[in-house]
Short mmCIF file of C-alpha atoms in Angstrom, two decimals:
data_model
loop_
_atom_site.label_atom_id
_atom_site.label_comp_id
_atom_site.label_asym_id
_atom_site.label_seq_id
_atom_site.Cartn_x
_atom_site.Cartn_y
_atom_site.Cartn_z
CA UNK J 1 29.23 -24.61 -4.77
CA UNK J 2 31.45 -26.92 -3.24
CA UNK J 3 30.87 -29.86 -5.87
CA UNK J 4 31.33 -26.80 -8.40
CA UNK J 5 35.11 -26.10 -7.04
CA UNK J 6 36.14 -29.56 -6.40
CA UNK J 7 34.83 -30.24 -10.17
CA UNK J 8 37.39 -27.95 -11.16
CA UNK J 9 34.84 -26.16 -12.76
CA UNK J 10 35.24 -22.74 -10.86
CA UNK J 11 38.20 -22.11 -8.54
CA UNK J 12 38.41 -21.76 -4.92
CA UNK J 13 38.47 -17.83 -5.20
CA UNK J 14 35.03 -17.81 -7.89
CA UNK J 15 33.49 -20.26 -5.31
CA UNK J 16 34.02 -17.66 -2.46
CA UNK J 17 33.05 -14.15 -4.40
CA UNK J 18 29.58 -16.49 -5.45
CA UNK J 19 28.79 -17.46 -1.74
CA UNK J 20 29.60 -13.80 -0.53
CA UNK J 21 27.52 -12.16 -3.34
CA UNK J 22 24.42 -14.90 -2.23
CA UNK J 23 24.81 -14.15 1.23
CA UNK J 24 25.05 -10.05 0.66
CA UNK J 25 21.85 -10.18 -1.76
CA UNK J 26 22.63 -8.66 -4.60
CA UNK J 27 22.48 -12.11 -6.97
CA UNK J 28 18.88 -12.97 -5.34
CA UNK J 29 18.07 -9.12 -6.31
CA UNK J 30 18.87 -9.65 -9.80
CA UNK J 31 17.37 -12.56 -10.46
CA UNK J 32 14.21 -10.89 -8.83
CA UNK J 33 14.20 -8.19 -10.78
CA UNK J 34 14.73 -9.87 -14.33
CA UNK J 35 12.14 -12.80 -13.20
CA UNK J 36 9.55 -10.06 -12.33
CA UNK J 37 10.05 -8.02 -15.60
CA UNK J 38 9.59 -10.76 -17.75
CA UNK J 39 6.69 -11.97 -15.94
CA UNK J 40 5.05 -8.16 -15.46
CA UNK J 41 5.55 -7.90 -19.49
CA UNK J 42 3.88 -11.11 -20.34
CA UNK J 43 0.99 -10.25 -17.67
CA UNK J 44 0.43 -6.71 -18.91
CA UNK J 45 0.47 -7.83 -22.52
CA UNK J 46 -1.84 -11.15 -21.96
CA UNK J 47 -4.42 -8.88 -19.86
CA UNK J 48 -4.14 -5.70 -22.85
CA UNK J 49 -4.92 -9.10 -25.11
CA UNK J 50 -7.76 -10.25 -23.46
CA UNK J 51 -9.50 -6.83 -23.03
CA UNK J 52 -9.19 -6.63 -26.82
CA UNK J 53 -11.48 -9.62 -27.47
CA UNK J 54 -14.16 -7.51 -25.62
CA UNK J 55 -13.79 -4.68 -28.18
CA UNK J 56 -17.73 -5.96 -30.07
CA UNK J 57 -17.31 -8.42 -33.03
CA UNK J 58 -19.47 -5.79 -35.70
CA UNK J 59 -16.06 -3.33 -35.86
CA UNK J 60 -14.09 -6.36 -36.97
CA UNK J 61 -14.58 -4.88 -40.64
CA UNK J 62 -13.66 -1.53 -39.32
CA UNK J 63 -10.55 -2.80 -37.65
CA UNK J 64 -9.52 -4.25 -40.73
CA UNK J 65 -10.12 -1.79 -43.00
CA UNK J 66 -8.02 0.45 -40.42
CA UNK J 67 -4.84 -1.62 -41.27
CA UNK J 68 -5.55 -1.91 -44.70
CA UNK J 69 -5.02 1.76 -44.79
CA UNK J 70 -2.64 2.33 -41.92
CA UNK J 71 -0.60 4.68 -43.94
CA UNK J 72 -3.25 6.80 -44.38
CA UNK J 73 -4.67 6.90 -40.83
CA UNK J 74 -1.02 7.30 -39.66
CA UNK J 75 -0.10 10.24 -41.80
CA UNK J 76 0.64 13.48 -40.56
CA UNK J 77 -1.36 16.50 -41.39
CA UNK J 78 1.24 17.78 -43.86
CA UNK J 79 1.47 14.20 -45.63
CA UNK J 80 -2.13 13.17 -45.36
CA UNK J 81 -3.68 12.14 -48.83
CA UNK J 82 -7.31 11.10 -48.23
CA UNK J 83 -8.64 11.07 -51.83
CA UNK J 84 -8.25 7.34 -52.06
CA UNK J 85 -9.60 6.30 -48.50
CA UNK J 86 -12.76 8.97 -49.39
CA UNK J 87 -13.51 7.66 -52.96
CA UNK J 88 -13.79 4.00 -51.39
CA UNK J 89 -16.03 5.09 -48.23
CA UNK J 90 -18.17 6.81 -50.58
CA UNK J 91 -19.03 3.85 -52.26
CA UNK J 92 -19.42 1.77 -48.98
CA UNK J 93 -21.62 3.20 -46.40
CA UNK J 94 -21.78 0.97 -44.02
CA UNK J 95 -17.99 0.54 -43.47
CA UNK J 96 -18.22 4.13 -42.70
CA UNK J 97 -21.04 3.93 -40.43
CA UNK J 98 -18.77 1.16 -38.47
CA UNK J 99 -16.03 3.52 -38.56
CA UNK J 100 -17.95 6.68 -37.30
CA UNK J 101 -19.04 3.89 -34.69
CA UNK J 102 -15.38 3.84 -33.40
CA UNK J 103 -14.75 7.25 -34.07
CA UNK J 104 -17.62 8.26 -31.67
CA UNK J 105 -16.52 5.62 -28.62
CA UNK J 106 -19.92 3.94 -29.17
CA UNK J 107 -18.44 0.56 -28.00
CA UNK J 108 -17.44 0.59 -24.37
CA UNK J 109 -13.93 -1.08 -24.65
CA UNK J 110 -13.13 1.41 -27.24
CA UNK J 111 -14.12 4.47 -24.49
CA UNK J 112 -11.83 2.61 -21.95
CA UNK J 113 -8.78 2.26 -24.51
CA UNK J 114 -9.36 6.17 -25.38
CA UNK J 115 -9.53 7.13 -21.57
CA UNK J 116 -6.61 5.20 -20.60
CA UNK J 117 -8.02 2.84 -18.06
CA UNK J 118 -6.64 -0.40 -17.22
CA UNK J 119 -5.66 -2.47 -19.04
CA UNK J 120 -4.76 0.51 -21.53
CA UNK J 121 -3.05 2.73 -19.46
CA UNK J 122 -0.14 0.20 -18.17
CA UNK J 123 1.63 0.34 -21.79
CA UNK J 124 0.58 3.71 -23.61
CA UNK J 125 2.82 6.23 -22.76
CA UNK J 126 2.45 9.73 -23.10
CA UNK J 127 2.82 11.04 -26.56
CA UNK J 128 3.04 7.17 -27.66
CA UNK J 129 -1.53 6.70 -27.85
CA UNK J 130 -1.31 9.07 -30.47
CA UNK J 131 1.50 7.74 -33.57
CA UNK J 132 3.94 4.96 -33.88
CA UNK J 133 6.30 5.72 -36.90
CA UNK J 134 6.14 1.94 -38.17
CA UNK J 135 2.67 -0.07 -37.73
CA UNK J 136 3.58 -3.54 -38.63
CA UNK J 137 0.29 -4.81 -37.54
CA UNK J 138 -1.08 -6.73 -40.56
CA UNK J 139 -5.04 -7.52 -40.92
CA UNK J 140 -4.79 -10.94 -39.61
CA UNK J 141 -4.40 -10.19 -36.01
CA UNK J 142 -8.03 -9.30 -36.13
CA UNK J 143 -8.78 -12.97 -36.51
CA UNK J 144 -5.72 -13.44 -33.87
CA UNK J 145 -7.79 -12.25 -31.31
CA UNK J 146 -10.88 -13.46 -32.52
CA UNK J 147 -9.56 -17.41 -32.57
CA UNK J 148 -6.60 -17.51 -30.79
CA UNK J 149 -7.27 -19.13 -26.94
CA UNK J 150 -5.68 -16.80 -24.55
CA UNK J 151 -3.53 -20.05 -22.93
CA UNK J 152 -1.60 -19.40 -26.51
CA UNK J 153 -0.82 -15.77 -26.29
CA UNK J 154 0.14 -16.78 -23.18
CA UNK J 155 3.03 -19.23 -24.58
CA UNK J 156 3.76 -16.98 -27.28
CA UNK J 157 4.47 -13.59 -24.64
CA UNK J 158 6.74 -16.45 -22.78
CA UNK J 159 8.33 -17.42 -25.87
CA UNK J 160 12.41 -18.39 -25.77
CA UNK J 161 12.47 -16.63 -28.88
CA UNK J 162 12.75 -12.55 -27.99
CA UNK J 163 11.09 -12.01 -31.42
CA UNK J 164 7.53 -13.99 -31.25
CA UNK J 165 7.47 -11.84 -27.84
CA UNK J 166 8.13 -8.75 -29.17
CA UNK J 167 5.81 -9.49 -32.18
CA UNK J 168 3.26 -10.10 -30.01
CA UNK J 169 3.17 -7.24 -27.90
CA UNK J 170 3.84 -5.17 -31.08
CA UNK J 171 0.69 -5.76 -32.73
CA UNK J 172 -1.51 -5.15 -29.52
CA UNK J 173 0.09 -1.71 -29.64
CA UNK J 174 -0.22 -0.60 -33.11
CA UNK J 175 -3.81 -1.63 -33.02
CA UNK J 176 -4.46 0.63 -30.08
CA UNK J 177 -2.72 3.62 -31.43
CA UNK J 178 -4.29 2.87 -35.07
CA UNK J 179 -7.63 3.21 -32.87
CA UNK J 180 -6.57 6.18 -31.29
CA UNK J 181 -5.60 7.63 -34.89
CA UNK J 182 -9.33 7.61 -35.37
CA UNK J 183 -10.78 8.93 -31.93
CA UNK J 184 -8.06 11.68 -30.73
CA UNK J 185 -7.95 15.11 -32.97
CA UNK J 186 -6.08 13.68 -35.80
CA UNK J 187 -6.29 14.64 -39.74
CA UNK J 188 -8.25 10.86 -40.13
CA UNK J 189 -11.05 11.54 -38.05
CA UNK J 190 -11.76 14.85 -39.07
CA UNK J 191 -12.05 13.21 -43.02
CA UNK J 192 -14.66 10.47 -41.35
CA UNK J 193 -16.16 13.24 -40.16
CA UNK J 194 -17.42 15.31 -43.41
CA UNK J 195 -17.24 11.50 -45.20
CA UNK J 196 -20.43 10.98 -42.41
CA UNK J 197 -21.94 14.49 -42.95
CA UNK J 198 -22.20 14.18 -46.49
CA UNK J 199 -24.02 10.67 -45.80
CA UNK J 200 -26.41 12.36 -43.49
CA UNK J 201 -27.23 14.87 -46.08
CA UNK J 202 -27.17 12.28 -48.82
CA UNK J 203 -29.59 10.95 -46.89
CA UNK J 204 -31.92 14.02 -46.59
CA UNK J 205 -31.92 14.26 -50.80
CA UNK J 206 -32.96 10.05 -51.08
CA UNK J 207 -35.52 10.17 -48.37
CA UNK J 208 -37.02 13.23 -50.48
CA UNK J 209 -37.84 14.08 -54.40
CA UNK J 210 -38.28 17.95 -53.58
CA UNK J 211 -34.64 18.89 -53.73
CA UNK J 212 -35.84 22.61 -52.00
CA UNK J 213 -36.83 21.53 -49.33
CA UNK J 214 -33.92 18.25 -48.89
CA UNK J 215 -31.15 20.98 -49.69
CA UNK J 216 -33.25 23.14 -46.60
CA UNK J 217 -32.91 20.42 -44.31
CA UNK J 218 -29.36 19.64 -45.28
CA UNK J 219 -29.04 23.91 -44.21
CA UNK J 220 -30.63 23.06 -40.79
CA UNK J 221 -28.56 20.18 -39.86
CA UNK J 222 -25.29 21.88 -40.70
CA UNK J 223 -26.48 25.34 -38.74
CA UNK J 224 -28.11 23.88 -36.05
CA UNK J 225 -27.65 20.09 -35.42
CA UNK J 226 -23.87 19.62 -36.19
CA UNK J 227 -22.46 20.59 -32.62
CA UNK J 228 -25.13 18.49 -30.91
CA UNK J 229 -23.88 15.38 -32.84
CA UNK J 230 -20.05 16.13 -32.43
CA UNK J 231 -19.55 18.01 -29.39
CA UNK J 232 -16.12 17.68 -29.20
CA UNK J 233 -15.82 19.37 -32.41
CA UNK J 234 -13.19 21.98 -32.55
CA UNK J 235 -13.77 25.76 -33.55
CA UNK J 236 -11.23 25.38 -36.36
CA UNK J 237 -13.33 22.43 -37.79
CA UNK J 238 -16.56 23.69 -37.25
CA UNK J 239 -15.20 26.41 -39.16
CA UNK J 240 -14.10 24.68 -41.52
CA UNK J 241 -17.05 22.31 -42.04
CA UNK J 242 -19.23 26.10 -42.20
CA UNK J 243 -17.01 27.40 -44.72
CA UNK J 244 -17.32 23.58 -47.39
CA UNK J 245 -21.04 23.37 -46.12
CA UNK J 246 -22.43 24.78 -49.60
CA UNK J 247 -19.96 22.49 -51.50
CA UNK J 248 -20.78 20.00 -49.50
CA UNK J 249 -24.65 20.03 -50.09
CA UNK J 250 -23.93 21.03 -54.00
CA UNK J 251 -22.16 18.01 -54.47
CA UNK J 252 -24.55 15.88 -52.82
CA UNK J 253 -27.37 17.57 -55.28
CA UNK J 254 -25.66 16.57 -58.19
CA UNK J 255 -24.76 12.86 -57.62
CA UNK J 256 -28.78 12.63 -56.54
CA UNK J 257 -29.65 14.32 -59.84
CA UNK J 258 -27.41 12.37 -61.97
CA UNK J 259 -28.25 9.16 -60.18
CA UNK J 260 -31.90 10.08 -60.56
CA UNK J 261 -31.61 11.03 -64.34
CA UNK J 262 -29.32 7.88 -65.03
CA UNK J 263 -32.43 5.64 -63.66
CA UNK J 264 -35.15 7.23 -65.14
CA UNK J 265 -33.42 7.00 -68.33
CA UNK J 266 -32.28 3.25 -67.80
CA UNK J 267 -35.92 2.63 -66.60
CA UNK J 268 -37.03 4.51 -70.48
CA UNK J 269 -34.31 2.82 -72.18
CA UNK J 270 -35.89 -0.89 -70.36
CA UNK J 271 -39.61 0.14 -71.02
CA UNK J 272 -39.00 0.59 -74.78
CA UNK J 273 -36.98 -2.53 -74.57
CA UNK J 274 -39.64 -4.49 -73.49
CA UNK J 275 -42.16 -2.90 -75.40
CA UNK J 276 -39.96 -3.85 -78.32
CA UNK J 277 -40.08 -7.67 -77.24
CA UNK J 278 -43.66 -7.33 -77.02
CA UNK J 279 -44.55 -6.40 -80.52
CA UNK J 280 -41.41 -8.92 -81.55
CA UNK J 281 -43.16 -11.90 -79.41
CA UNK J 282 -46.14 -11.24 -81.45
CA UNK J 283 -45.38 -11.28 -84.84
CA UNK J 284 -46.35 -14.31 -86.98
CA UNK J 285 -44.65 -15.39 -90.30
CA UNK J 286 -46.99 -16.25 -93.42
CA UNK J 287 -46.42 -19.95 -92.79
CA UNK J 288 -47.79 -19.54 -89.33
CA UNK J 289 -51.26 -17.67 -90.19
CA UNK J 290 -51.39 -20.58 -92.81
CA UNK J 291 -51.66 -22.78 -89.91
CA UNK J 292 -54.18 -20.90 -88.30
CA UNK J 293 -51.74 -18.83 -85.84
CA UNK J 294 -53.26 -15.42 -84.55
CA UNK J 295 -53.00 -12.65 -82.07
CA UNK J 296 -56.19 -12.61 -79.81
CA UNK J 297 -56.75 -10.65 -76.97
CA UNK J 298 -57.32 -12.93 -73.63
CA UNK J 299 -58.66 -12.30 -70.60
CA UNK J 300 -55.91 -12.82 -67.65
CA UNK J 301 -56.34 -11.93 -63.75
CA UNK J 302 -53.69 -9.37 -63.10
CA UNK J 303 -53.54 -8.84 -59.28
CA UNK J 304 -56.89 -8.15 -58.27
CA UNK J 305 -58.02 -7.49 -61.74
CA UNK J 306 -58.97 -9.13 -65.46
CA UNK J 307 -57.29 -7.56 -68.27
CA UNK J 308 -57.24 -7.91 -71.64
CA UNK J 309 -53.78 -9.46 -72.93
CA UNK J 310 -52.19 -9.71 -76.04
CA UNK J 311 -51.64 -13.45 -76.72
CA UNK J 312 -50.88 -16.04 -79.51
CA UNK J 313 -53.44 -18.64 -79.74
CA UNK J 314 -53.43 -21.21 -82.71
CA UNK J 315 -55.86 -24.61 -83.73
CA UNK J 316 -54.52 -27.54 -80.99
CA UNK J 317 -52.66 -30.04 -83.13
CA UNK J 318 -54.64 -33.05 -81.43
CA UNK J 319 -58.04 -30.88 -81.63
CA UNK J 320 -58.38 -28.30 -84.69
CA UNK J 321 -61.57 -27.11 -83.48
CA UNK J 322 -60.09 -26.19 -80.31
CA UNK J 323 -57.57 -22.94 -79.89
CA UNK J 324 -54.87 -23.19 -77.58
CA UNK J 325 -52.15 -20.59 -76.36
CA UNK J 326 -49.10 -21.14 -77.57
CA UNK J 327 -45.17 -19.22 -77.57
CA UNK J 328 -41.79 -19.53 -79.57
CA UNK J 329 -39.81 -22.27 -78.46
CA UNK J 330 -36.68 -20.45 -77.72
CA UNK J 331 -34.13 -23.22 -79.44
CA UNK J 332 -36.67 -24.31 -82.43
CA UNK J 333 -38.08 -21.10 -83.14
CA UNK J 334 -41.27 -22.86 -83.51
CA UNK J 335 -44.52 -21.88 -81.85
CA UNK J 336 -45.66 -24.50 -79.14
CA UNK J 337 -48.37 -24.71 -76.83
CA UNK J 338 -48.30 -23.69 -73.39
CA UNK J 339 -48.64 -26.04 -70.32
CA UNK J 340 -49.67 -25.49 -66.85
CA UNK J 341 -49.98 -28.22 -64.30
CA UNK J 342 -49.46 -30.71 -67.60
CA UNK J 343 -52.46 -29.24 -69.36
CA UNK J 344 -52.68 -27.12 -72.62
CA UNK J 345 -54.18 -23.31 -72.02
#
């Protein structure tokens, strides 16, 4: 302080309020209290970092396909449009089977996130676990905290630069509360919800070709199994779910039967093709049954049997008294004889 007045840097009067203000505290107090918030924040956030590398690899998918479509997750229930998350998780079964995963706390760093526990609890405030207006996580930072060494979200929470901090921190949240969007009582999980009933019954009509008695098991589940599997599930939903049951299980009936009618008649549509290829395979022109060419019937081990097959068979070219099997050469057109191991058949 003294070099700093003598300096002519501060003046005799600045150089006397400083060494008053050291001796009374209150500088030492404010550096203390800035030095601990920054290093409480970067703490907090590093720790809330690390427990989200426990969260289990197989949800990474999940996760991702959570910030693909955190619009729709985020929505209120007066703005929430499902039709385009539903048609996609129809088609893709096991992303909704990671999903319900999450939805139903199945991995243990989800159940901690949901309850609030440490790490968790130190940066969700009330009313905050449930919706941020903006999520500006993007799908990368799931292979951020896959790859990144913690000693580097260290640096970046201690960053100079107030915005790779904030970024930071920023993401860690919006994951959480895009996680909670799914768990808590929200319009998203309640879609998951039916999305993974109508798999379950979908599942009763593949696992069965008597549609009576799939579409009574579908009738069981929904009456008597439903609140064993979700029993969290609110009256108003249950409701709800009782009320689209029928719809529900109708719907499912129909996609079976039109998937099951679609295949048998692309299986009919494949048999006659074949068939057709058949009977083209063994037609001969004149000039080949002037050369001898012929369809004979030969006997061929089929599994565990002999059967009679439908075959060309022609004189060998090096040994006219001999037949030999032959085919169309598909670039000449020609017949040829067939080889196995190097020999003629």
């Amino acid at each position: 302080m003294d070099r700093a007045v003598k300096s002519g840097k501060i003046s005799g009067d600045q150089g006397s309020k400083i060494r008053n203000s050291l001796l009374a505290g209150n500088v030492r107090y404010e550096y203390d209290r800035k030095i601990k918030a920054v290093t409480d924040y970067a703490v907090t956030y590093l720790q809330l970092f690390v427990a989200l590398k426990r969260i289990e690899p197989k949800y990474d998918g999940a996760l991702r396909f959570l910030i693909e479509h955190k619009e729709v997750a985020n929505a209120e229930k007066d703005q929430f449009d499902p039709t385009q998350l539903t048609n996609i998780l129809l088609e893709d079964f096991d992303q909704l089977k990671l999903l319900s995963g999450i939805m139903d706390r199945q991995d243990g760093e989800v159940r901690m996130m949901v309850a609030g526990l440490m790490p968790y609890g130190q940066v969700t405030r009330k009313g905050q676990d449930q919706r941020i207006e903006r999520l500006t996580v993007e799908q990368g930072f799931i292979d951020l905290v896959r790859q990144l060494p913690r000693e580097e979200m260290a640096n970046r929470l201690n960053a100079v630069d107030k915005t790779i901090r904030v970024r930071a921190a920023a993401d860690m949240l919006c994951m959480i509360a895009l996680i909670n969007r799914l768990v808590k009582p929200t319009p998203f999980p309640k879609e998951i919800r039916l999305l993974k009933i109508n798999m379950i019954i979908e599942e009763f009509y593949k696992s069965s070709d008597d549609l009576a008695s799939a579409r009574g098991k579908a009738q069981k589940f929904l009456k008597s199994r439903l609140r064993v599997i979700y029993p969290d599930i609110t009256p108003d939903e249950y409701q709800e779910i009782e009320e689209k049951s029928n719809a529900i299980i109708e719907r499912v009936e129909q996609r079976i039967t039109t998937e099951r009618q679609q295949a048998k008649a692309a299986s009919a549509a494949a048999g006659a093709e074949k068939e057709l290829n058949i009977q083209e395979s063994l037609e001969l022109s004149p000039r080949e049954i002037a050369r001898g060419a012929q369809v004979g019937r030969v006997s061929m081990k089929i599994g565990n049997n002999w059967r009679m097959v439908p075959l060309k068979v022609m004189p060998d070219a090096d040994d006219p008294e001999r037949h030999v099997l032959v085919q169309r050469d598909p670039q000449s057109r020609e017949l040829v004889a067939v080889f196995r191991k190097g020999i003629k058949c």
